[in-house]
Amino acid sequence: MALNMYFKNGIIRKTRCQISDELVPALYQIHDNANFPQLTWLIDNLYDSLQIQPDIARALVDEILAFEKLILSLHLPFPRVPLQNLQTFFMEAATNQQVIHTSSTL
């Protein structure tokens, strides 16, 4: 199951991103870690229809960057491009003060 996310980018246009099945196992590595409360919240609610507010999106950006640094310091493999795409998506939503809407797919 993938999590599809989008926010409005203009009157008709939407910016989209997805938490793919390949990224989910990497995210579960930090589940319930006190240093990553927003990522843990996202994982816990991964398949619910969420709305992510801009302040939460900004916190997710910070946690994704910290997560990437942690993985790199441990020399562990991870899906780098999907993680960076996720970080860019959350940053753009936070910068533009847009609410992110989500839906899961089977």
C-alpha positions as a printed Julia matrix, in Angstrom:
106×3 Matrix{Float64}:
  0.0    0.0     0.0
  1.29   3.43   -0.9
  0.34   6.76    0.62
 -0.51   9.42   -1.94
 -0.19  13.03   -0.88
 -0.94  16.34   -2.55
 -1.4   20.02   -1.86
 -2.93  22.74   -3.98
 -0.48  24.66   -6.1
 -2.62  27.27   -7.8
 -6.29  27.18   -8.67
 -6.32  23.85  -10.51
 -2.79  22.45  -10.18
 -1.73  20.09   -7.41
  1.73  19.07   -6.29
  1.86  15.32   -5.6
  4.15  12.92   -3.76
  3.95   9.33   -2.61
  5.34   7.3     0.25
  6.04   4.17   -1.74
  6.2    0.61   -0.51
 10.02   0.71   -0.78
 10.22   3.68    1.61
  7.94   2.28    4.33
 10.49  -0.23    5.76
 13.11   2.52    6.01
 10.67   4.74    7.91
  9.79   1.93   10.31
 13.44   1.88   11.43
 12.79   5.0    13.5
  9.23   4.2    14.63
  8.72   5.17   18.29
 12.1    6.92   18.43
 11.75   9.99   20.66
 13.93  11.99   18.25
 11.37  11.52   15.46
  7.89  12.24   16.9
  6.37  13.57   13.67
  7.69  10.7    11.54
  6.35   8.27   14.16
  2.97  10.04   13.96
  3.06   9.78   10.16
  3.92   6.06   10.31
  1.18   5.38   12.88
 -1.38   7.1    10.65
  0.06   6.06    7.3
 -3.13   4.57    5.93
 -5.61   7.05    7.39
 -6.91  10.0     5.44
 -4.76  12.71    6.96
 -4.41  16.41    6.64
 -0.89  17.58    7.39
 -0.67  21.2     8.46
  2.24  23.4     7.29
  3.89  23.45   10.75
  3.84  19.64   10.87
  5.23  19.51    7.32
  8.12  21.75    8.45
  8.81  19.48   11.43
  8.76  16.47    9.09
 11.39  18.17    6.9
 13.68  18.58    9.91
 13.15  14.98   11.02
 13.74  13.56    7.54
 17.05  15.45    7.34
 18.06  14.13   10.78
 16.99  10.61    9.77
 19.08  10.78    6.61
 22.13  11.95    8.59
 21.64   9.1    11.05
 21.42   6.48    8.31
 24.47   7.89    6.53
 26.49   7.91    9.78
 25.65   4.22   10.29
 26.49   3.4     6.65
 23.12   1.7     6.16
 21.47   1.35    2.76
 18.24   3.27    2.24
 16.09   4.57   -0.63
 17.81   7.96   -0.82
 15.94   9.51   -3.77
 12.41   8.72   -2.45
 13.4   10.07    0.97
 14.78  13.27   -0.57
 11.65  13.64   -2.74
  9.55  13.36    0.41
 11.65  16.01    2.15
 11.34  18.37   -0.84
  7.57  17.85   -0.98
  7.1   18.65    2.72
  9.39  21.69    2.42
  7.42  23.1    -0.5
  4.11  22.63    1.35
  5.5   24.28    4.5
  7.05  27.18    2.58
  3.8   27.84    0.69
  1.68  27.32    3.84
 -0.36  24.58    2.16
 -2.28  21.8     3.89
 -1.29  18.36    2.59
 -4.12  15.89    1.91
 -3.51  12.15    1.84
 -5.1    8.94    0.64
 -3.83   5.38    0.65
 -4.02   2.91   -2.21
 -4.17  -0.85   -2.13
